[in-house]
Amino acid sequence: MSQTLLQKVWDAHTVRKLPNGQTQLFVGLHLIHEVTTPQAFDMLRARGWRVRFPERTIGTVDHIVPTRDQRRPFLDVMAEDMFAALERNCRDEGIRLFDMSTGSQGIVHVIGPEMGLTQPGMTIACGDSHTSTHGALGAVAFGIGTSQVRDVLASQCLAMDPLRVRRIRVRGRLARGVYAKDVILEIIRRLGVNGGVGYAYEYAGDTIERMSMDERMTICNMSIEGGARIGYVNPDDKTYEFLRGRPFAPRDGDAFEHAVAWWRQMASDPDAAYDDRVLFDAASIEPTVTWGINPGQSVAVSEPIDAEPDDEALAFMGFRPGSRVRGTRIDVAFIGSCTNGRLSDLEEAARIVQGHHVAKHVKALIVPGSQAVSRAAEARGLHEIFKAAGFEWRGAGCSMCLGMNPDKLEGNQVSASSSNRNFKGRQGSPTGRTLWMSPAMGAAAAIAGEVVDVREMLEGVPA
Ligand code: SF4
């Protein structure tokens, strides 16, 4: 019988059906970090339990890591304690930890794919909402809470509710200056922030097929912002080539080809049935910017804001119905995060920045998603382009995506941010205001000192 990737992966990992209707699923890979694990390990210890599959558990540090000076001990005592707890727990349980000394540290959703840990047909869990990122490689990847982290540590299993599948097909060519970030913002705007509740989002269509793996990760990363439990793209030749030669992918030729054969048959069958189907036209998508305090409150950069006058987001953000986000003065530009902190994001931002300088009143940060991204960018000289333009070139981490490290907004600063959450206080100041956009739009805003249309800055820049 024809099946979707979700059904195939689900069936292959089912341990048993539970009396309450949930399914006990085996988790192939458990990614852990310093923020959602200390309590989970404490709960494990309190029961006298050990980690069931330490070899299927991988740790890194990202959320609380300072990006300016990463020497230990950190000045922030709480951050240092969290890091030390993760080190201790990994050492005690025999779990591999990718800290800064390994050269492989980075945001958990960046290092998984880049090391080949994330593979098609796999089930993955991590105590972070944006675990959906890993679906870009055809994995079924769940963001989980602390008590579920405990469950996975103890049993390598999760109790999950069944999911429906919505096929989101995007067809046609994106205009120059329109990126994966704009596509997913448009999808969330149209389907709503709760539109995906109870669903897995399967992204398909020629636009998605043409996207690089980095771009597919941006799309899947933000599935959760549209309410979907997971997002995925069916694996294809681009996926297999991305994985070839990566440290945790099968290394020798026969093993790799054997894996590819299995990965290939995990893709959704052409005549699989879906619970819902939606079609998007890529050509109609413009550079998109959020104006509000949830991911669905966005607008094409050329359009006025369409909102009710009493919408509290308007007052908080300083807009009125009919205002345009274009022309909004910014104080901070942040390019990074697990949504847009990969090499291709930095390359595109550098293309905009080259030969220009950051506006005098703007603080601009480039934060690579991992040490590997940082090395690759430096090998291409991108750090010199950014520094010459007045950007700060930082160490790898979550940085200004959330206010858990020294990179924070101050007062009611406005940030042009390539991150993935815009609720009040997300970037560290209760009154700080976040405008989400693509890294290219963020780079353009840093130069202009205000939100601009990146398509105009790209005129004259070689494609
Ligand atoms: S970059 Fe942001 S969303 Fe991604 S893992 Fe870090 S804090 Fe979470």
Short mmCIF file of C-alpha atoms and ligand atoms in Angstrom, two decimals:
data_model
loop_
_atom_site.label_atom_id
_atom_site.label_comp_id
_atom_site.label_asym_id
_atom_site.label_seq_id
_atom_site.Cartn_x
_atom_site.Cartn_y
_atom_site.Cartn_z
CA MET A 1 0.00 0.00 0.00
CA SER A 2 1.29 3.49 -0.84
CA GLN A 3 2.53 5.43 2.14
CA THR A 4 3.99 8.78 3.10
CA LEU A 5 7.50 9.05 4.53
CA LEU A 6 5.94 9.76 7.92
CA GLN A 7 3.94 6.52 7.85
CA LYS A 8 6.95 4.48 6.76
CA VAL A 9 9.26 5.93 9.40
CA TRP A 10 6.55 5.70 12.06
CA ASP A 11 5.85 2.03 11.32
CA ALA A 12 9.57 1.17 11.21
CA HIS A 13 10.09 2.69 14.67
CA THR A 14 6.91 1.53 16.40
CA VAL A 15 7.63 -0.48 19.54
CA ARG A 16 3.94 -0.90 20.41
CA LYS A 17 0.59 0.83 20.38
CA LEU A 18 -0.31 2.18 23.82
CA PRO A 19 -3.80 1.76 25.34
CA ASN A 20 -4.33 5.55 25.27
CA GLY A 21 -3.98 5.67 21.47
CA GLN A 22 -0.41 6.89 21.45
CA THR A 23 2.45 5.01 19.84
CA GLN A 24 5.66 4.12 21.63
CA LEU A 25 8.32 5.09 19.09
CA PHE A 26 11.98 4.14 19.19
CA VAL A 27 14.25 7.19 18.84
CA GLY A 28 17.25 6.66 16.59
CA LEU A 29 19.14 9.76 17.66
CA HIS A 30 18.79 11.87 20.79
CA LEU A 31 20.46 15.28 20.60
CA ILE A 32 20.99 17.03 23.91
CA HIS A 33 22.20 20.47 24.99
CA GLU A 34 22.86 22.33 28.21
CA VAL A 35 19.47 23.96 28.80
CA THR A 36 16.84 21.20 28.79
CA THR A 37 18.94 18.37 30.23
CA PRO A 38 20.15 19.12 33.81
CA GLN A 39 16.72 18.42 35.32
CA ALA A 40 16.19 15.40 33.08
CA PHE A 41 19.44 13.82 34.27
CA ASP A 42 18.50 14.67 37.88
CA MET A 43 15.15 12.90 37.45
CA LEU A 44 16.97 9.89 36.00
CA ARG A 45 19.38 9.75 38.92
CA ALA A 46 16.58 10.14 41.45
CA ARG A 47 15.16 6.84 40.16
CA GLY A 48 18.52 5.14 40.00
CA TRP A 49 18.29 4.81 36.19
CA ARG A 50 21.08 5.08 33.61
CA VAL A 51 21.04 6.34 30.03
CA ARG A 52 19.73 3.39 28.00
CA PHE A 53 21.61 4.07 24.73
CA PRO A 54 24.50 6.50 25.34
CA GLU A 55 25.86 5.75 21.86
CA ARG A 56 22.62 7.11 20.36
CA THR A 57 22.85 10.31 22.43
CA ILE A 58 24.99 13.26 21.33
CA GLY A 59 25.58 16.48 23.26
CA THR A 60 26.60 20.00 22.33
CA VAL A 61 26.47 23.47 23.91
CA ASP A 62 24.75 26.35 22.19
CA HIS A 63 22.02 28.34 24.01
CA ILE A 64 24.03 29.86 26.86
CA VAL A 65 27.44 30.03 25.21
CA PRO A 66 28.81 33.57 24.95
CA THR A 67 29.84 34.39 21.40
CA ARG A 68 32.36 37.16 22.10
CA ASP A 69 34.67 35.40 24.56
CA GLN A 70 34.20 31.64 24.86
CA ARG A 71 36.95 30.99 27.39
CA ARG A 72 35.98 28.99 30.49
CA PRO A 73 34.87 29.57 33.13
CA PHE A 74 32.16 31.82 31.69
CA LEU A 75 31.56 35.11 33.52
CA ASP A 76 27.89 34.20 33.87
CA VAL A 77 27.86 31.76 36.79
CA MET A 78 24.53 30.21 35.82
CA ALA A 79 25.74 29.56 32.26
CA GLU A 80 28.96 28.05 33.59
CA ASP A 81 26.98 25.79 35.94
CA MET A 82 24.77 24.55 33.10
CA PHE A 83 27.76 23.83 30.90
CA ALA A 84 29.56 22.03 33.75
CA ALA A 85 26.44 19.95 34.49
CA LEU A 86 26.25 18.80 30.87
CA GLU A 87 29.95 17.93 30.89
CA ARG A 88 29.52 15.94 34.09
CA ASN A 89 26.39 14.12 32.88
CA CYS A 90 27.96 13.22 29.54
CA ARG A 91 31.14 12.00 31.23
CA ASP A 92 29.22 9.91 33.79
CA GLU A 93 26.97 8.32 31.17
CA GLY A 94 29.52 7.84 28.39
CA ILE A 95 27.85 10.33 26.03
CA ARG A 96 29.84 12.07 23.32
CA LEU A 97 29.91 15.84 23.86
CA PHE A 98 30.88 18.30 21.13
CA ASP A 99 32.14 21.24 23.16
CA MET A 100 34.30 24.11 21.92
CA SER A 101 37.53 22.11 22.25
CA THR A 102 36.34 19.60 19.62
CA GLY A 103 36.02 22.01 16.70
CA SER A 104 32.53 20.57 16.11
CA GLN A 105 30.51 22.63 18.61
CA GLY A 106 27.54 24.59 17.39
CA ILE A 107 23.79 24.94 17.45
CA VAL A 108 22.31 21.50 17.88
CA HIS A 109 20.27 21.73 14.66
CA VAL A 110 23.27 22.85 12.68
CA ILE A 111 25.77 20.23 13.82
CA GLY A 112 23.40 17.23 13.41
CA PRO A 113 23.12 17.51 9.63
CA GLU A 114 26.64 18.85 9.09
CA MET A 115 28.21 15.84 10.82
CA GLY A 116 25.93 13.35 9.06
CA LEU A 117 24.28 12.36 12.34
CA THR A 118 20.91 13.28 10.82
CA GLN A 119 19.94 10.80 8.13
CA PRO A 120 16.79 10.00 6.10
CA GLY A 121 14.26 7.63 7.60
CA MET A 122 15.51 8.25 11.13
CA THR A 123 13.57 9.29 14.22
CA ILE A 124 15.25 12.14 16.11
CA ALA A 125 14.37 13.88 19.36
CA CYS A 126 15.84 16.94 21.04
CA GLY A 127 14.75 19.21 23.85
CA ASP A 128 14.32 22.18 21.55
CA SER A 129 11.30 23.20 19.50
CA HIS A 130 13.21 23.67 16.27
CA THR A 131 14.23 20.02 16.02
CA SER A 132 11.92 19.96 12.99
CA THR A 133 14.99 21.29 11.11
CA HIS A 134 16.32 17.74 10.71
CA GLY A 135 13.30 16.85 8.57
CA ALA A 136 15.09 18.57 5.68
CA LEU A 137 17.06 15.33 5.29
CA GLY A 138 13.96 13.14 5.41
CA ALA A 139 14.11 12.42 9.13
CA VAL A 140 11.11 12.52 11.47
CA ALA A 141 12.35 14.87 14.15
CA PHE A 142 10.48 15.92 17.29
CA GLY A 143 11.14 18.82 19.63
CA ILE A 144 10.39 17.55 23.16
CA GLY A 145 10.10 18.89 26.72
CA THR A 146 12.29 18.13 29.72
CA SER A 147 10.22 15.21 31.04
CA GLN A 148 10.30 13.63 27.57
CA VAL A 149 14.08 14.17 27.49
CA ARG A 150 14.14 12.10 30.68
CA ASP A 151 11.99 9.42 29.02
CA VAL A 152 14.29 9.22 25.99
CA LEU A 153 17.40 9.12 28.16
CA ALA A 154 15.88 6.26 30.17
CA SER A 155 14.24 4.23 27.42
CA GLN A 156 15.26 5.67 24.01
CA CYS A 157 11.50 5.83 23.36
CA LEU A 158 8.78 8.46 23.14
CA ALA A 159 5.01 8.16 23.48
CA MET A 160 3.59 10.10 20.54
CA ASP A 161 0.13 11.02 19.29
CA PRO A 162 -0.59 10.07 15.68
CA LEU A 163 -0.17 12.87 13.13
CA ARG A 164 -2.00 13.81 9.95
CA VAL A 165 0.09 14.80 6.94
CA ARG A 166 -0.37 18.01 4.94
CA ARG A 167 1.49 18.16 1.64
CA ILE A 168 2.64 21.71 0.97
CA ARG A 169 3.64 22.03 -2.66
CA VAL A 170 5.54 25.11 -3.78
CA ARG A 171 5.89 25.47 -7.52
CA GLY A 172 7.71 27.91 -9.77
CA ARG A 173 10.83 30.04 -9.57
CA LEU A 174 11.61 32.40 -6.71
CA ALA A 175 12.54 35.91 -7.84
CA ARG A 176 16.05 37.13 -7.08
CA GLY A 177 16.18 38.44 -3.51
CA VAL A 178 13.48 35.99 -2.35
CA TYR A 179 14.72 33.15 -0.18
CA ALA A 180 13.63 30.07 1.76
CA LYS A 181 12.91 32.31 4.77
CA ASP A 182 10.39 34.28 2.72
CA VAL A 183 8.74 31.05 1.53
CA ILE A 184 8.19 29.71 5.02
CA LEU A 185 7.04 33.10 6.32
CA GLU A 186 4.47 33.16 3.51
CA ILE A 187 3.37 29.59 4.32
CA ILE A 188 2.89 30.50 7.99
CA ARG A 189 1.13 33.75 7.09
CA ARG A 190 -1.37 31.93 4.88
CA LEU A 191 -1.95 28.78 6.95
CA GLY A 192 -1.75 30.52 10.33
CA VAL A 193 0.35 30.00 13.43
CA ASN A 194 -2.00 27.22 14.55
CA GLY A 195 -2.78 25.93 11.07
CA GLY A 196 -0.40 23.01 11.46
CA VAL A 197 -1.64 21.74 14.84
CA GLY A 198 -1.95 17.95 14.65
CA TYR A 199 -0.07 17.84 11.36
CA ALA A 200 3.26 16.88 9.91
CA TYR A 201 4.16 19.22 7.04
CA GLU A 202 5.59 17.51 3.97
CA TYR A 203 7.23 20.13 1.72
CA ALA A 204 7.31 19.29 -1.98
CA GLY A 205 7.22 20.79 -5.46
CA ASP A 206 9.88 21.96 -7.89
CA THR A 207 10.75 25.06 -5.79
CA ILE A 208 11.62 22.88 -2.80
CA GLU A 209 13.42 20.36 -5.02
CA ARG A 210 15.66 23.12 -6.41
CA MET A 211 16.52 24.37 -2.92
CA SER A 212 19.89 23.56 -1.36
CA MET A 213 19.94 21.43 1.77
CA ASP A 214 20.59 24.61 3.79
CA GLU A 215 17.46 26.19 2.36
CA ARG A 216 15.39 23.08 3.04
CA MET A 217 16.62 23.23 6.64
CA THR A 218 15.38 26.83 6.92
CA ILE A 219 11.94 25.73 5.73
CA CYS A 220 11.69 22.69 8.01
CA ASN A 221 13.13 24.61 10.97
CA MET A 222 10.15 26.94 11.08
CA SER A 223 7.43 24.29 10.64
CA ILE A 224 6.92 24.46 14.36
CA GLU A 225 6.18 28.21 14.09
CA GLY A 226 3.18 27.29 11.94
CA GLY A 227 1.94 24.87 14.59
CA ALA A 228 3.09 21.66 12.83
CA ARG A 229 4.62 18.96 15.03
CA ILE A 230 7.27 18.17 12.43
CA GLY A 231 8.25 19.15 8.88
CA TYR A 232 10.11 17.13 6.29
CA VAL A 233 11.28 16.99 2.70
CA ASN A 234 11.50 13.65 0.94
CA PRO A 235 15.13 12.59 0.50
CA ASP A 236 16.55 12.82 -3.03
CA ASP A 237 19.93 12.75 -4.78
CA LYS A 238 20.77 16.16 -3.28
CA THR A 239 20.25 14.70 0.19
CA TYR A 240 22.49 11.71 -0.50
CA GLU A 241 25.27 13.87 -1.97
CA PHE A 242 25.03 16.19 1.04
CA LEU A 243 25.62 13.21 3.34
CA ARG A 244 28.42 11.60 1.36
CA GLY A 245 31.70 11.75 3.28
CA ARG A 246 30.28 13.32 6.44
CA PRO A 247 31.82 11.91 9.63
CA PHE A 248 28.77 9.98 10.91
CA ALA A 249 27.37 8.92 7.53
CA PRO A 250 28.27 5.43 6.32
CA ARG A 251 31.83 5.87 5.05
CA ASP A 252 32.86 3.05 2.77
CA GLY A 253 31.32 2.84 -0.70
CA ASP A 254 29.25 -0.31 -0.25
CA ALA A 255 27.86 0.77 3.11
CA PHE A 256 26.97 4.19 1.71
CA GLU A 257 25.24 2.75 -1.38
CA HIS A 258 23.38 0.29 0.82
CA ALA A 259 22.22 3.19 3.01
CA VAL A 260 21.15 5.22 -0.05
CA ALA A 261 19.02 2.31 -1.25
CA TRP A 262 17.24 2.22 2.12
CA TRP A 263 16.94 6.02 2.34
CA ARG A 264 15.45 6.15 -1.17
CA GLN A 265 12.63 3.75 -0.37
CA MET A 266 11.65 5.73 2.74
CA ALA A 267 10.45 8.67 0.59
CA SER A 268 6.70 9.11 0.19
CA ASP A 269 5.24 7.01 -2.61
CA PRO A 270 4.02 9.05 -5.61
CA ASP A 271 0.41 7.98 -5.04
CA ALA A 272 0.47 8.28 -1.23
CA ALA A 273 -2.72 9.67 0.30
CA TYR A 274 -2.56 12.92 2.30
CA ASP A 275 -4.95 14.39 4.84
CA ASP A 276 -4.63 17.80 3.21
CA ARG A 277 -2.87 19.43 0.27
CA VAL A 278 -1.95 23.08 -0.24
CA LEU A 279 -0.34 24.79 -3.22
CA PHE A 280 1.89 27.90 -3.19
CA ASP A 281 3.09 29.87 -6.19
CA ALA A 282 6.76 30.81 -5.70
CA ALA A 283 6.62 33.67 -8.19
CA SER A 284 4.08 35.52 -6.04
CA ILE A 285 6.30 35.51 -2.93
CA GLU A 286 8.19 38.72 -2.08
CA PRO A 287 10.84 39.46 0.54
CA THR A 288 8.80 39.17 3.72
CA VAL A 289 9.21 40.77 7.14
CA THR A 290 7.35 40.24 10.40
CA TRP A 291 5.77 43.34 11.91
CA GLY A 292 4.22 41.79 15.02
CA ILE A 293 4.78 39.45 17.94
CA ASN A 294 3.91 36.10 16.41
CA PRO A 295 5.28 34.37 13.31
CA GLY A 296 2.11 34.86 11.30
CA GLN A 297 2.20 38.65 11.63
CA SER A 298 4.27 39.31 8.54
CA VAL A 299 3.97 41.33 5.38
CA ALA A 300 5.65 41.56 1.99
CA VAL A 301 8.16 44.39 2.12
CA SER A 302 6.24 46.30 -0.57
CA GLU A 303 2.88 46.03 1.20
CA PRO A 304 1.20 47.96 4.03
CA ILE A 305 0.40 46.18 7.30
CA ASP A 306 -3.10 44.75 7.30
CA ALA A 307 -4.25 44.61 10.97
CA GLU A 308 -7.05 45.75 13.20
CA PRO A 309 -6.31 49.08 14.96
CA ASP A 310 -6.70 47.47 18.40
CA ASP A 311 -4.20 44.69 17.70
CA GLU A 312 -1.82 44.84 20.66
CA ALA A 313 1.09 43.87 18.43
CA LEU A 314 0.77 47.14 16.51
CA ALA A 315 1.10 49.26 19.66
CA PHE A 316 3.98 47.15 20.99
CA MET A 317 5.89 47.35 17.74
CA GLY A 318 5.11 51.03 17.10
CA PHE A 319 3.11 50.52 13.90
CA ARG A 320 -0.37 51.60 12.80
CA PRO A 321 -2.76 49.82 10.41
CA GLY A 322 -1.55 50.61 6.92
CA SER A 323 2.03 51.39 8.06
CA ARG A 324 4.87 49.92 6.06
CA VAL A 325 7.71 48.01 7.68
CA ARG A 326 9.97 49.27 4.94
CA GLY A 327 11.72 52.39 6.21
CA THR A 328 11.62 51.30 9.88
CA ARG A 329 14.85 52.41 11.56
CA ILE A 330 16.72 49.52 13.16
CA ASP A 331 19.23 49.48 16.03
CA VAL A 332 20.59 45.95 15.74
CA ALA A 333 21.08 43.46 12.90
CA PHE A 334 21.53 39.81 13.86
CA ILE A 335 22.44 37.19 11.29
CA GLY A 336 22.67 33.69 12.72
CA SER A 337 20.53 31.02 14.53
CA CYS A 338 19.53 27.49 13.57
CA THR A 339 17.23 28.98 10.93
CA ASN A 340 19.80 31.07 9.08
CA GLY A 341 23.30 30.58 10.54
CA ARG A 342 24.64 28.26 7.85
CA LEU A 343 27.33 28.87 5.28
CA SER A 344 25.01 29.73 2.39
CA ASP A 345 23.22 32.27 4.61
CA LEU A 346 26.51 33.99 5.37
CA GLU A 347 27.55 33.85 1.71
CA GLU A 348 24.36 35.57 0.62
CA ALA A 349 24.66 38.21 3.35
CA ALA A 350 28.31 38.84 2.39
CA ARG A 351 27.28 39.39 -1.21
CA ILE A 352 25.01 42.23 -0.08
CA VAL A 353 27.53 43.69 2.36
CA GLN A 354 30.64 43.70 0.17
CA GLY A 355 31.80 47.24 -0.57
CA HIS A 356 29.37 48.84 1.90
CA HIS A 357 29.48 49.82 5.57
CA VAL A 358 27.03 49.25 8.42
CA ALA A 359 25.05 52.40 9.26
CA LYS A 360 26.62 54.35 12.13
CA HIS A 361 23.75 53.81 14.57
CA VAL A 362 23.48 50.03 13.97
CA LYS A 363 25.15 47.24 15.94
CA ALA A 364 25.53 44.31 13.55
CA LEU A 365 26.43 40.72 14.49
CA ILE A 366 27.32 37.73 12.35
CA VAL A 367 27.11 34.54 14.40
CA PRO A 368 27.96 31.31 12.55
CA GLY A 369 25.75 28.37 13.51
CA SER A 370 28.72 26.12 14.24
CA GLN A 371 32.48 26.07 14.44
CA ALA A 372 32.51 24.22 11.11
CA VAL A 373 30.42 26.97 9.48
CA SER A 374 32.80 29.53 10.96
CA ARG A 375 35.87 27.74 9.55
CA ALA A 376 34.28 27.34 6.11
CA ALA A 377 33.28 31.01 6.05
CA GLU A 378 36.76 32.11 7.09
CA ALA A 379 38.34 29.90 4.42
CA ARG A 380 36.28 31.87 1.88
CA GLY A 381 37.27 35.21 3.43
CA LEU A 382 33.70 36.08 4.44
CA HIS A 383 34.77 37.17 7.93
CA GLU A 384 37.03 39.82 6.36
CA ILE A 385 34.16 41.12 4.23
CA PHE A 386 31.92 41.39 7.27
CA LYS A 387 34.55 42.96 9.51
CA ALA A 388 35.53 45.50 6.84
CA ALA A 389 31.86 46.46 6.63
CA GLY A 390 31.62 47.02 10.38
CA PHE A 391 29.97 43.76 11.47
CA GLU A 392 31.14 41.92 14.58
CA TRP A 393 32.34 38.39 13.71
CA ARG A 394 31.43 36.13 16.63
CA GLY A 395 31.95 32.57 17.85
CA ALA A 396 29.31 29.90 17.23
CA GLY A 397 26.14 29.74 19.33
CA CYS A 398 22.47 30.66 19.53
CA SER A 399 23.41 34.25 20.40
CA MET A 400 20.63 36.79 19.95
CA CYS A 401 18.04 34.22 18.93
CA LEU A 402 17.09 34.12 22.62
CA GLY A 403 18.02 36.06 25.74
CA MET A 404 20.02 33.33 27.53
CA ASN A 405 23.52 34.62 26.83
CA PRO A 406 25.17 38.05 26.81
CA ASP A 407 23.87 38.91 23.29
CA LYS A 408 20.64 40.74 24.09
CA LEU A 409 18.59 43.68 22.88
CA GLU A 410 18.50 46.67 25.23
CA GLY A 411 15.41 48.70 26.06
CA ASN A 412 13.05 48.98 23.11
CA GLN A 413 15.68 48.50 20.43
CA VAL A 414 14.49 47.28 17.05
CA SER A 415 16.34 44.34 15.56
CA ALA A 416 16.47 43.05 12.02
CA SER A 417 16.87 39.38 12.83
CA SER A 418 17.33 36.20 10.83
CA SER A 419 16.12 34.14 13.80
CA ASN A 420 12.85 32.28 14.31
CA ARG A 421 10.83 33.74 17.19
CA ASN A 422 9.46 37.25 17.64
CA PHE A 423 7.38 37.11 20.82
CA LYS A 424 7.84 39.86 23.42
CA GLY A 425 11.15 39.50 25.23
CA ARG A 426 12.55 36.74 23.01
CA GLN A 427 15.75 38.64 22.23
CA GLY A 428 16.48 39.44 25.86
CA SER A 429 14.71 42.76 26.48
CA PRO A 430 11.03 42.76 27.56
CA THR A 431 10.43 45.79 25.35
CA GLY A 432 12.79 44.86 22.51
CA ARG A 433 11.20 44.64 19.07
CA THR A 434 12.08 41.92 16.56
CA LEU A 435 11.60 42.16 12.81
CA TRP A 436 12.26 38.75 11.23
CA MET A 437 13.65 38.57 7.76
CA SER A 438 16.07 36.65 5.56
CA PRO A 439 19.83 37.06 6.16
CA ALA A 440 20.09 39.03 2.92
CA MET A 441 17.35 41.42 4.06
CA GLY A 442 19.05 41.68 7.46
CA ALA A 443 22.37 42.53 5.82
CA ALA A 444 20.68 45.14 3.64
CA ALA A 445 18.96 46.67 6.70
CA ALA A 446 22.29 46.83 8.56
CA ILE A 447 23.83 48.82 5.71
CA ALA A 448 20.85 51.13 5.17
CA GLY A 449 20.10 51.55 8.89
CA GLU A 450 16.46 50.77 8.16
CA VAL A 451 14.35 48.05 6.56
CA VAL A 452 14.81 48.15 2.80
CA ASP A 453 13.93 45.95 -0.16
CA VAL A 454 16.97 43.75 -0.79
CA ARG A 455 15.97 43.33 -4.41
CA GLU A 456 17.02 46.91 -5.04
CA MET A 457 20.41 46.35 -3.41
CA LEU A 458 20.96 43.28 -5.56
CA GLU A 459 20.66 45.31 -8.76
CA GLY A 460 24.15 45.41 -10.18
CA VAL A 461 25.40 42.59 -7.93
CA PRO A 462 26.47 39.60 -10.10
CA ALA A 463 24.11 36.63 -9.66
S1 SF4 B 1 19.19 29.20 17.52
FE1 SF4 B 1 17.34 29.75 18.64
S2 SF4 B 1 15.75 28.30 18.03
FE2 SF4 B 1 17.73 27.50 17.35
S3 SF4 B 1 18.36 26.09 18.98
FE3 SF4 B 1 19.23 28.09 19.44
S4 SF4 B 1 17.74 29.15 20.74
FE4 SF4 B 1 16.70 27.37 19.82
#
